[in-house]
XYZ file of C-alpha atoms in Angstrom:
696
model
C 20.502 7.993 -28.339
C 19.701 11.715 -28.274
C 16.846 14.133 -27.672
C 14.234 13.807 -30.405
C 11.394 15.992 -31.675
C 8.765 14.701 -34.099
C 5.489 15.921 -35.582
C 2.861 13.164 -35.807
C 3.738 9.957 -33.965
C 2.514 6.491 -34.950
C 3.816 3.893 -32.508
C 3.884 0.355 -33.841
C 6.506 -1.736 -32.058
C 7.545 1.001 -29.642
C 10.432 3.314 -28.799
C 13.174 3.393 -26.144
C 13.849 6.853 -24.716
C 17.163 5.790 -23.145
C 17.486 8.750 -20.791
C 16.602 11.459 -23.326
C 13.769 13.942 -23.934
C 11.136 13.058 -26.533
C 8.946 15.852 -27.930
C 5.759 15.120 -29.888
C 4.248 18.116 -31.685
C 1.361 16.420 -33.504
C -1.171 13.616 -33.308
C -0.354 10.369 -31.488
C -1.672 7.027 -32.749
C -0.840 3.331 -32.488
C -0.548 1.037 -29.485
C 3.224 0.543 -29.437
C 4.790 1.252 -26.078
C 7.263 3.851 -24.886
C 10.078 2.533 -22.704
C 11.098 5.240 -20.279
C 13.539 5.535 -17.405
C 14.275 7.641 -14.348
C 16.186 10.111 -16.524
C 13.812 10.280 -19.503
C 11.282 13.043 -20.205
C 8.463 13.799 -22.656
C 6.985 17.022 -24.003
C 3.595 16.600 -25.707
C 2.177 19.438 -27.783
C -0.206 17.235 -29.741
C -2.924 14.838 -28.610
C -3.735 11.152 -28.496
C -3.206 8.111 -26.255
C 0.249 7.012 -25.137
C 1.196 3.591 -23.798
C 4.221 2.681 -21.698
C 6.248 -0.515 -21.478
C 5.078 -2.507 -18.430
C 7.717 -5.275 -18.609
C 9.539 -3.973 -15.524
C 6.975 -2.014 -13.486
C 8.340 1.197 -11.938
C 11.322 1.076 -14.343
C 10.230 0.869 -17.978
C 6.976 2.746 -17.319
C 8.762 5.635 -15.613
C 9.566 9.194 -16.674
C 11.409 11.917 -14.850
C 9.357 14.808 -16.289
C 6.193 15.114 -18.394
C 4.976 18.377 -19.971
C 1.581 18.704 -21.692
C 0.980 21.850 -23.740
C -1.841 21.127 -26.170
C -5.232 22.320 -27.289
C -6.533 18.744 -27.144
C -6.324 15.750 -24.801
C -3.408 13.480 -23.938
C -4.607 10.177 -22.463
C -2.499 7.694 -20.513
C -3.352 4.274 -21.924
C -1.651 2.404 -19.079
C 0.403 2.950 -15.930
C 2.955 5.782 -15.816
C 5.174 6.739 -12.865
C 6.552 10.277 -12.600
C 9.652 10.890 -10.473
C 10.175 14.592 -11.171
C 7.716 17.161 -12.523
C 4.403 17.149 -14.371
C 3.794 20.463 -16.175
C 0.126 20.648 -17.339
C 0.536 23.924 -19.248
C -2.617 23.671 -21.364
C -5.159 21.160 -22.630
C -6.226 18.016 -20.807
C -4.042 15.308 -19.327
C -6.419 12.367 -18.892
C -4.910 10.111 -16.239
C -7.580 7.413 -16.592
C -6.365 6.177 -13.203
C -2.895 5.447 -14.599
C -0.771 8.314 -13.248
C 1.348 7.863 -10.101
C 3.349 10.683 -8.508
C 6.235 8.819 -6.891
C 7.847 9.747 -3.569
C 11.098 8.410 -2.096
C 14.261 9.542 -0.322
C 15.185 11.215 -3.615
C 12.189 13.548 -3.358
C 8.511 13.734 -4.246
C 7.088 14.088 -7.749
C 5.160 17.325 -8.189
C 2.659 19.066 -10.444
C 3.435 22.699 -11.230
C 0.786 25.378 -11.820
C -2.070 23.795 -13.785
C -2.844 25.802 -16.909
C -5.095 23.118 -18.380
C -6.529 20.267 -16.330
C -5.751 16.758 -15.115
C -8.748 14.426 -15.170
C -9.259 10.982 -13.687
C -7.806 9.447 -10.551
C -4.161 10.027 -9.689
C -2.146 8.043 -7.140
C -0.115 10.327 -4.894
C 2.656 9.230 -2.546
C 4.111 10.811 0.586
C 7.423 9.516 1.921
C 7.734 9.471 5.730
C 11.326 8.548 6.698
C 12.185 6.460 9.740
C 12.431 8.135 13.137
C 14.513 7.363 16.203
C 11.371 7.314 18.360
C 7.626 7.760 17.986
C 6.551 11.358 17.405
C 3.455 12.691 15.685
C 3.626 13.735 12.034
C 1.550 16.732 10.896
C 0.480 15.888 7.351
C -2.232 16.303 4.724
C -3.428 14.662 1.517
C -3.553 16.014 -2.038
C -6.497 13.791 -3.029
C -9.752 12.714 -1.404
C -10.118 9.011 -0.637
C -11.698 6.976 2.143
C -9.056 6.564 4.854
C -9.194 2.774 5.056
C -8.567 2.531 1.310
C -5.747 5.082 1.458
C -3.232 5.582 4.270
C -4.558 2.697 6.353
C -3.282 0.348 3.672
C 0.264 1.335 4.686
C 0.022 2.233 8.403
C -2.019 1.155 11.388
C -4.724 3.713 12.226
C -6.327 3.074 15.590
C -9.311 4.408 17.479
C -12.400 3.681 19.553
C -14.759 0.937 18.420
C -16.143 -2.460 19.311
C -15.035 -5.839 18.060
C -11.828 -6.797 16.352
C -8.798 -8.793 17.463
C -5.385 -7.262 18.080
C -3.145 -8.213 15.149
C -5.788 -10.512 13.728
C -5.714 -11.616 10.095
C -8.062 -11.426 7.126
C -9.834 -8.331 8.405
C -10.435 -9.595 11.945
C -8.098 -6.899 13.328
C -10.605 -4.163 12.367
C -13.236 -2.862 14.791
C -16.692 -1.605 13.832
C -15.401 1.914 13.062
C -12.752 0.595 10.683
C -9.850 1.184 13.092
C -7.087 -1.329 13.775
C -7.763 -2.944 17.143
C -5.321 -2.280 20.019
C -5.530 -3.257 23.706
C -6.498 0.338 24.622
C -8.131 1.489 21.346
C -6.186 4.749 21.710
C -6.742 7.036 18.687
C -3.796 7.697 16.367
C -5.243 10.165 13.802
C -6.644 13.559 14.759
C -8.010 16.793 13.345
C -7.915 20.127 15.218
C -11.212 21.512 16.473
C -12.217 24.934 17.780
C -14.297 23.380 20.566
C -12.388 21.187 23.041
C -13.590 17.683 23.822
C -12.390 16.311 27.159
C -10.243 19.442 27.438
C -8.455 18.789 24.128
C -8.954 20.311 20.691
C -7.324 17.256 19.108
C -10.327 15.234 17.977
C -9.972 11.710 16.621
C -11.361 11.078 13.163
C -14.694 9.300 13.831
C -13.917 6.262 11.689
C -11.839 5.131 8.710
C -14.514 3.178 6.831
C -16.754 6.185 6.117
C -14.442 9.213 6.427
C -12.452 10.633 3.541
C -9.142 12.425 3.552
C -9.817 16.077 2.686
C -7.192 18.082 0.773
C -6.245 21.227 2.699
C -7.139 19.763 6.111
C -4.217 19.056 8.430
C -3.994 15.784 10.388
C -1.890 14.791 13.382
C -0.968 11.128 12.887
C 0.976 8.675 15.019
C 2.878 6.873 12.250
C 4.183 3.763 13.965
C 5.906 2.393 10.861
C 5.031 0.322 7.807
C 2.220 -2.084 8.669
C 3.371 -4.430 5.895
C 6.826 -4.948 7.415
C 7.827 -6.615 10.648
C 5.614 -7.948 13.413
C 2.258 -6.271 14.071
C 2.713 -6.816 17.815
C 5.829 -4.627 17.805
C 3.651 -1.707 16.714
C 0.310 -2.352 18.421
C 0.718 -4.750 21.319
C 3.856 -3.844 23.263
C 5.084 -1.295 25.779
C 8.560 -1.344 24.206
C 7.749 -0.451 20.626
C 10.427 -0.349 17.941
C 11.355 2.980 16.295
C 9.161 3.744 13.249
C 10.503 2.527 9.908
C 10.247 4.257 6.515
C 6.682 4.470 5.211
C 5.375 5.365 1.777
C 1.821 6.681 2.232
C -0.410 6.381 -0.812
C -3.826 7.773 -1.710
C -5.751 7.751 -4.991
C -8.386 10.141 -6.255
C -8.992 13.258 -8.364
C -5.978 15.544 -7.994
C -6.368 18.846 -6.122
C -6.099 21.667 -8.659
C -7.467 25.144 -9.191
C -8.860 27.170 -6.285
C -9.503 25.280 -3.042
C -11.441 27.054 -0.276
C -11.491 25.910 3.355
C -13.338 27.221 6.375
C -11.365 28.564 9.320
C -12.290 27.883 12.928
C -14.752 30.352 14.337
C -12.616 33.143 15.785
C -15.187 33.666 18.566
C -14.268 30.183 19.784
C -10.636 29.784 18.724
C -8.487 31.659 16.215
C -6.111 28.853 15.156
C -6.767 26.326 12.370
C -4.636 23.380 11.210
C -4.386 23.467 7.409
C -2.273 21.475 4.969
C -0.759 22.120 1.566
C -3.474 20.670 -0.728
C -1.320 20.527 -3.867
C 1.261 18.000 -5.084
C 3.773 20.854 -5.240
C 5.454 23.082 -2.625
C 3.697 26.369 -1.933
C 4.920 29.719 -0.614
C 3.314 30.710 2.673
C 3.981 34.376 1.871
C 2.040 34.096 -1.414
C -0.749 32.193 0.281
C -1.058 34.692 3.161
C -0.863 37.727 0.875
C -3.918 36.478 -1.013
C -5.877 35.727 2.172
C -6.416 38.760 4.384
C -8.385 36.576 6.813
C -5.137 35.238 8.328
C -2.166 36.999 9.847
C 1.383 36.761 8.461
C 2.548 33.914 10.682
C 2.382 30.128 10.809
C 3.455 27.243 13.039
C 4.724 23.829 11.928
C 5.988 20.744 13.752
C 8.893 18.424 12.953
C 9.194 14.909 14.432
C 12.962 15.419 14.260
C 12.845 18.573 16.352
C 13.075 19.116 20.085
C 9.337 18.779 20.698
C 8.627 22.489 20.201
C 6.869 24.046 17.234
C 8.666 25.970 14.502
C 7.390 29.526 14.140
C 7.593 31.541 10.915
C 6.438 35.173 10.868
C 7.193 38.097 8.562
C 10.144 36.298 6.931
C 11.791 35.178 10.186
C 12.006 31.568 11.408
C 12.676 30.290 14.897
C 13.264 26.731 16.115
C 13.485 25.588 12.507
C 14.438 22.030 11.675
C 17.864 21.349 10.209
C 18.200 22.832 6.727
C 15.567 25.545 7.208
C 16.494 29.219 7.422
C 14.532 32.465 7.005
C 14.290 31.997 3.232
C 13.517 28.277 3.143
C 11.097 28.519 6.038
C 8.616 30.138 3.655
C 8.243 26.901 1.689
C 5.609 24.340 2.652
C 6.368 20.840 1.424
C 3.936 18.518 -0.312
C 1.685 17.096 2.385
C 2.942 19.457 5.122
C 0.392 20.664 7.700
C 0.624 24.040 9.431
C -1.291 26.237 11.861
C -2.577 29.671 10.814
C -3.979 32.465 12.948
C -7.250 34.058 11.842
C -7.977 37.695 12.494
C -11.334 39.085 13.535
C -12.682 39.026 9.961
C -11.381 35.569 9.122
C -13.900 32.959 8.007
C -12.195 31.096 5.124
C -9.006 30.860 3.053
C -8.465 29.933 -0.583
C -5.459 28.118 -2.017
C -4.690 28.842 -5.679
C -2.311 27.562 -8.332
C -0.380 30.844 -8.113
C 0.788 29.938 -4.608
C 2.892 27.080 -5.980
C 6.634 27.648 -5.942
C 9.658 26.161 -7.649
C 11.642 26.620 -4.430
C 13.382 23.454 -3.273
C 12.416 21.888 0.040
C 15.666 21.355 1.990
C 14.882 17.838 3.231
C 12.269 15.714 4.950
C 12.818 17.170 8.413
C 9.186 18.180 8.828
C 8.204 14.544 8.426
C 11.210 12.691 9.875
C 14.941 12.198 9.719
C 16.746 12.856 6.461
C 19.083 9.914 6.830
C 22.678 10.214 5.662
C 24.848 7.095 5.492
C 28.635 7.268 5.118
C 31.425 4.868 4.153
C 34.996 6.076 4.785
C 37.838 4.306 2.919
C 41.512 5.015 3.542
C 44.754 4.338 1.646
C 47.666 3.394 3.932
C 51.253 2.313 3.489
C 52.633 -0.979 4.811
C 53.491 0.736 8.126
C 49.822 1.669 8.760
C 50.409 5.363 8.065
C 47.502 7.152 6.427
C 48.223 8.436 2.905
C 44.798 9.575 1.669
C 41.084 9.077 2.247
C 37.812 9.104 0.309
C 34.216 9.245 1.542
C 31.039 7.825 -0.022
C 27.873 9.494 1.260
C 24.377 8.118 0.658
C 21.599 10.680 1.107
C 18.293 11.866 -0.304
C 19.957 14.301 -2.713
C 22.683 11.962 -3.963
C 23.019 10.901 -7.588
C 25.046 8.582 -9.797
C 26.079 11.515 -12.000
C 28.504 14.224 -10.905
C 26.785 17.002 -8.941
C 28.914 20.095 -8.468
C 26.886 21.177 -5.438
C 27.298 17.894 -3.559
C 30.402 16.122 -4.867
C 33.941 17.318 -4.042
C 36.839 16.850 -6.457
C 39.993 15.198 -5.105
C 42.912 17.618 -5.489
C 45.412 14.877 -4.620
C 48.840 16.422 -4.204
C 50.754 13.505 -2.748
C 52.641 10.688 -4.428
C 49.852 8.291 -3.436
C 46.133 8.906 -3.460
C 42.673 7.340 -3.420
C 39.427 8.661 -4.917
C 36.029 7.500 -6.097
C 34.920 7.894 -9.698
C 31.834 9.501 -11.214
C 32.029 9.762 -14.974
C 35.618 11.007 -15.466
C 35.718 12.885 -12.139
C 37.959 11.746 -9.292
C 36.237 12.650 -6.030
C 37.304 13.030 -2.424
C 33.624 13.038 -1.393
C 31.007 11.329 -3.561
C 27.269 11.422 -2.898
C 25.176 8.469 -4.010
C 21.365 7.928 -4.043
C 20.231 6.416 -0.763
C 17.421 4.515 -2.498
C 19.807 2.109 -4.219
C 19.818 -1.145 -2.245
C 22.821 -2.329 -4.270
C 25.542 -0.047 -5.560
C 28.847 -0.396 -7.399
C 31.492 2.292 -6.811
C 34.751 2.510 -8.799
C 37.834 3.235 -6.674
C 40.889 4.900 -8.263
C 44.416 4.391 -6.899
C 47.363 6.686 -7.618
C 50.970 5.799 -6.782
C 54.331 6.990 -8.081
C 56.111 4.189 -6.208
C 56.304 0.412 -6.468
C 55.423 -0.804 -2.988
C 52.917 -2.554 -0.751
C 49.825 -0.621 0.346
C 46.613 -1.199 2.288
C 42.995 -0.244 1.824
C 41.209 0.181 5.154
C 37.519 0.521 5.924
C 37.889 3.406 8.385
C 34.278 3.915 9.286
C 30.621 3.138 8.523
C 27.667 5.123 9.860
C 23.952 5.399 9.157
C 23.474 1.814 7.903
C 21.765 -1.077 9.629
C 23.441 -4.385 10.429
C 22.443 -6.001 7.106
C 25.012 -3.896 5.199
C 27.545 -5.838 3.122
C 30.645 -4.162 1.651
C 32.731 -6.173 -0.804
C 36.027 -4.978 -2.259
C 36.840 -6.543 -5.647
C 40.443 -6.557 -6.859
C 40.135 -6.990 -10.628
C 43.900 -7.118 -11.149
C 44.401 -10.403 -9.307
C 40.777 -11.562 -9.356
C 39.906 -11.837 -5.655
C 37.407 -10.179 -3.324
C 37.149 -9.421 0.373
C 34.258 -8.509 2.679
C 35.481 -5.397 4.466
C 33.085 -5.668 7.403
C 34.666 -9.055 8.172
C 38.256 -7.980 7.520
C 38.611 -4.205 7.264
C 42.196 -4.145 5.859
C 43.126 -5.302 2.369
C 46.828 -5.503 1.441
C 47.967 -5.123 -2.171
C 51.046 -4.367 -4.237
C 51.624 -1.721 -6.868
C 54.038 -3.144 -9.451
C 55.505 -2.167 -12.798
C 52.249 -3.351 -14.396
C 50.068 -0.325 -15.194
C 46.947 -2.334 -14.282
C 48.111 -2.636 -10.659
C 46.951 0.953 -10.099
C 44.732 3.519 -11.836
C 40.975 3.610 -12.352
C 40.214 -0.032 -13.143
C 41.693 -2.127 -10.368
C 39.219 -1.783 -7.480
C 35.430 -1.778 -7.227
C 33.456 -1.418 -4.007
C 30.132 -3.279 -3.929
C 27.707 -1.860 -1.370
C 24.672 -3.990 -0.581
C 22.160 -2.693 1.950
C 19.697 -5.583 1.651
C 21.889 -8.179 3.331
C 21.742 -10.414 0.239
C 25.230 -11.104 -0.998
C 26.030 -9.679 -4.448
C 26.966 -11.933 -7.331
C 30.467 -13.388 -6.951
C 32.560 -14.911 -9.730
C 34.176 -17.952 -8.129
C 36.086 -19.221 -11.183
C 36.835 -18.191 -14.755
C 38.988 -19.924 -17.387
C 39.682 -19.448 -21.092
C 40.682 -22.209 -23.514
C 41.277 -22.224 -27.273
C 40.022 -25.402 -28.965
C 40.157 -25.600 -32.731
C 38.676 -22.421 -34.229
C 36.908 -21.123 -31.108
C 37.707 -19.781 -27.637
C 35.687 -21.213 -24.737
C 35.343 -19.097 -21.605
C 33.960 -21.015 -18.643
C 32.941 -19.415 -15.369
C 31.128 -20.143 -12.148
C 29.237 -17.736 -9.919
C 27.406 -17.620 -6.625
C 24.301 -15.607 -5.740
C 23.252 -15.006 -9.337
C 19.494 -15.149 -8.752
C 19.043 -11.513 -9.849
C 21.221 -11.739 -12.959
C 19.302 -11.063 -16.167
C 22.083 -11.933 -18.620
C 25.804 -12.582 -19.032
C 27.892 -10.981 -21.790
C 31.339 -12.043 -22.937
C 33.703 -9.094 -23.411
C 37.106 -9.099 -25.131
C 40.073 -6.731 -25.004
C 43.587 -6.545 -26.430
C 44.912 -4.309 -23.630
C 42.822 -5.408 -20.580
C 41.464 -1.832 -20.371
C 39.080 -1.263 -23.259
C 36.528 -4.068 -23.624
C 33.845 -4.741 -26.207
C 30.929 -7.173 -25.975
C 31.108 -10.076 -28.423
C 28.640 -12.647 -27.113
C 25.455 -12.796 -25.048
C 24.750 -16.546 -25.153
C 24.235 -18.170 -21.758
C 24.837 -21.942 -21.610
C 24.437 -24.066 -18.484
C 26.999 -26.793 -17.852
C 26.743 -29.939 -15.809
C 29.143 -28.451 -13.251
C 26.716 -25.661 -12.347
C 28.584 -22.967 -14.255
C 28.332 -21.335 -17.654
C 30.196 -21.311 -20.955
C 30.449 -18.408 -23.382
C 32.090 -18.758 -26.788
C 34.195 -16.469 -28.917
C 33.504 -17.947 -32.354
C 36.028 -15.648 -34.077
C 38.964 -15.312 -31.685
C 41.882 -13.101 -32.599
C 45.461 -14.307 -32.891
C 47.973 -13.399 -30.235
C 47.310 -12.209 -26.680
C 43.813 -11.101 -25.675
C 41.801 -10.786 -22.484
C 38.280 -11.887 -21.621
C 35.880 -10.916 -18.850
C 32.197 -11.535 -18.084
C 29.686 -8.731 -17.602
C 26.715 -9.755 -15.440
C 23.680 -7.503 -15.880
C 21.248 -7.019 -12.998
C 18.267 -4.657 -12.821
C 20.202 -1.592 -11.671
C 23.889 -2.284 -12.330
C 26.542 -4.327 -14.128
C 29.140 -6.496 -12.373
C 32.394 -7.709 -13.930
C 34.455 -10.825 -13.441
C 38.232 -10.779 -13.121
C 39.998 -10.781 -16.499
C 41.533 -13.939 -17.918
C 44.164 -13.934 -20.667
C 44.449 -16.266 -23.645
C 47.135 -16.612 -26.308
C 45.672 -18.081 -29.487
C 46.887 -19.366 -32.816
C 44.862 -20.531 -35.817
C 43.811 -24.190 -35.875
C 42.325 -25.563 -39.070
C 39.804 -27.978 -37.543
C 36.196 -27.198 -38.438
C 32.771 -28.563 -37.362
C 29.305 -27.798 -38.726
C 25.995 -29.046 -37.294
C 22.880 -28.911 -39.451
C 19.947 -28.382 -39.702
C 19.576 -25.952 -36.777
C 15.758 -25.967 -37.133
C 14.902 -29.609 -36.573
C 11.677 -30.864 -38.149
C 12.800 -34.461 -38.566
C 14.714 -36.188 -35.751
C 17.994 -36.442 -37.735
C 21.111 -34.290 -37.135
C 24.167 -34.115 -39.395
C 27.687 -33.348 -38.126
C 30.207 -32.339 -40.808
C 33.889 -32.152 -39.711
C 37.265 -31.505 -41.323
C 40.962 -31.467 -40.288
C 40.149 -32.953 -36.882
C 43.015 -34.302 -34.744
C 42.916 -37.967 -33.756
C 41.183 -38.651 -30.472
C 38.121 -39.734 -28.564
C 35.086 -37.450 -29.011
C 31.861 -37.302 -27.026
C 28.630 -35.819 -28.430
C 26.257 -34.533 -25.731
C 22.774 -33.006 -26.113
C 21.356 -30.868 -23.271
C 18.035 -29.084 -23.099
C 17.720 -25.340 -22.489
C 17.904 -25.897 -18.711
C 21.234 -27.701 -19.003
C 19.676 -31.135 -18.327
C 21.310 -34.135 -20.046
C 19.185 -35.659 -22.854
C 21.529 -37.789 -24.985
C 25.209 -38.709 -25.436
C 27.318 -40.962 -27.651
C 31.075 -41.634 -28.043
C 33.395 -41.906 -31.086
C 36.813 -43.428 -30.363
C 38.821 -42.620 -33.524
C 37.431 -39.521 -35.192
C 40.057 -38.032 -37.491
C 40.446 -36.030 -40.692
C 37.343 -35.114 -42.706
C 33.953 -36.757 -42.732
C 30.301 -36.689 -41.835
C 28.092 -38.563 -39.415
C 24.358 -38.551 -38.779
C 22.647 -38.878 -35.416
C 19.265 -40.608 -35.404
C 17.237 -39.130 -32.534
C 13.863 -40.660 -33.401
C 13.946 -42.813 -30.259
C 14.467 -39.790 -27.981
C 11.491 -37.867 -26.580
C 12.330 -34.357 -27.751
C 9.705 -31.727 -26.940
C 9.541 -28.411 -28.773
C 12.168 -25.919 -27.647
C 15.878 -25.118 -27.657
C 18.674 -27.682 -27.257
C 22.471 -27.507 -27.256
C 24.806 -29.973 -28.954
C 28.196 -30.125 -27.230
C 31.107 -31.995 -28.836
C 34.011 -32.705 -26.473
C 37.537 -33.987 -26.916
C 38.838 -35.063 -23.522
C 37.938 -32.460 -20.911
C 37.662 -29.539 -23.352
C 34.547 -28.418 -25.227
C 35.329 -28.613 -28.914
C 32.076 -27.256 -30.265
C 28.690 -26.044 -29.013
C 25.704 -25.409 -31.265
C 22.112 -24.434 -30.576
C 19.250 -26.196 -32.365
C 15.495 -25.642 -32.169
C 13.040 -28.548 -32.246
C 9.628 -27.744 -33.710
């Protein structure tokens, strides 16, 4: 629950970092796993092998930052994803093929100046955002790998060759040079040559099945979109191609580090050469040029988002720069960015070095594609349709779930009514959120000094595709509304404090088109000494667990139960085995992979009832079950046994069960396999008792 520093580390069952920084100063031993997260970091000053939890790939085996500063070797025993920064200050970081530098709309993982070394293969990613139309991307790789095993796994790479079938399957779409077959076999991946061929210096790579990506070499690539999404014919076999979608290029090999020397084009033939940043970290062109007298202090880059002209940067001045780039930021070359240099009369080669790396932030992805920003605008109106206040939710590559003072804007309010979004305890007029989240939950705060009727209106949506779903949940009265279907939601602010404030409204944003979980019914009933909360949901395929939460004020809730029981009606039942007397409130928390959802609250007024039931043994070796009861009211009782999937196994009825006694169920004639079962004792329509037993 906090940052931790230890000396020697022996991992047995494992450790959960839980968003904190873990520092290990000594030797590492044991095969227990470390459970990381997108906000967790590690500093290792010792040596040994570390293992990461693989239960949820790309989540539990993920760190934000990793620093290695040791005189020995730190070995990755299994897969590790880095979202932020690797700092190899000293010693050896042995990847053993397990390290992945992740790229996404949020940014690209990077490796700062290497003071020690990184050994073994590393998987590097390069995020190419969608574009409004096809334009070439000027890119490079930070590792060397055969093209067909690298980028061609994610995009179609085409070129001249014999054989192959357009959009064939099981390898039949490949021609003899390894290219994807098209009707024209037009090349899509080029290098830049000093000697023109057919009056062009853009020369197609000769093949993909025998040619490697070379760090430091720039490539011009027609990135049509992700080959693993959509219809192949839309990319390769049509005159009306669709705009390119997002693509995550991946290549695996030894990481570029240390000095890297590349030959320039022969100045007697041509003085321009297309290079690329060879490192998984931004570099400063000024630093690079200062160390290489063979090139002049100028470079040219190309952005697919631009107007078709090159960006020029010379002596600290930029012209025709993409959005977000000025004179200062134009000096930075992004990971994977290609650029032209001009050799002087003495120029034969250039050398990249670790000292050229910079901590300077790259403004956006504009030199690879559009940096997409998506916006939802929500307004608060009175009953006469007059606007009272407005809040904006912006999804972009720099957005975060935590408050960011550079991106988020506080709501000053000022009027008697107001609307804002919540991050932590901050009420925001403009809130930025991470664009990578396919499903998001945003708390909406309502302020009002008056008792009256109001409206929430979806005033605008931009930057999303048609699959977007926006659901407004009103926790106060327990209903929801899809705002893209009906963009106005009417509600009342009353004397009840829960009719306004921070806890009434939640906006569910789903960009995948799959409807979020919806609570369709929830009830609470006190029977004897327990409270039974029943609920039904729809679209709960992604739910990992349900938790029962209780409150005395309908504001502050605590979790009291995590048992999930199926019922014959297709819903669930959770039990409060020690309910409190008087008024209390219950709600259900549904946990998915990246968020929690909450049901509407339901109230229950309870008083103590003396009836008591005990079922034993709970670990069943023999096929006999005892039911002990006391102070039971007269009535008809039904005993039901369901398996762990909620399927009916056995039932029996008792017509006049009253007072105190004991009965024994003989289950020897029932085929009970090993596993969990639930005994449910009902009086009328209400569940009187539920107990879990395990059959050996």
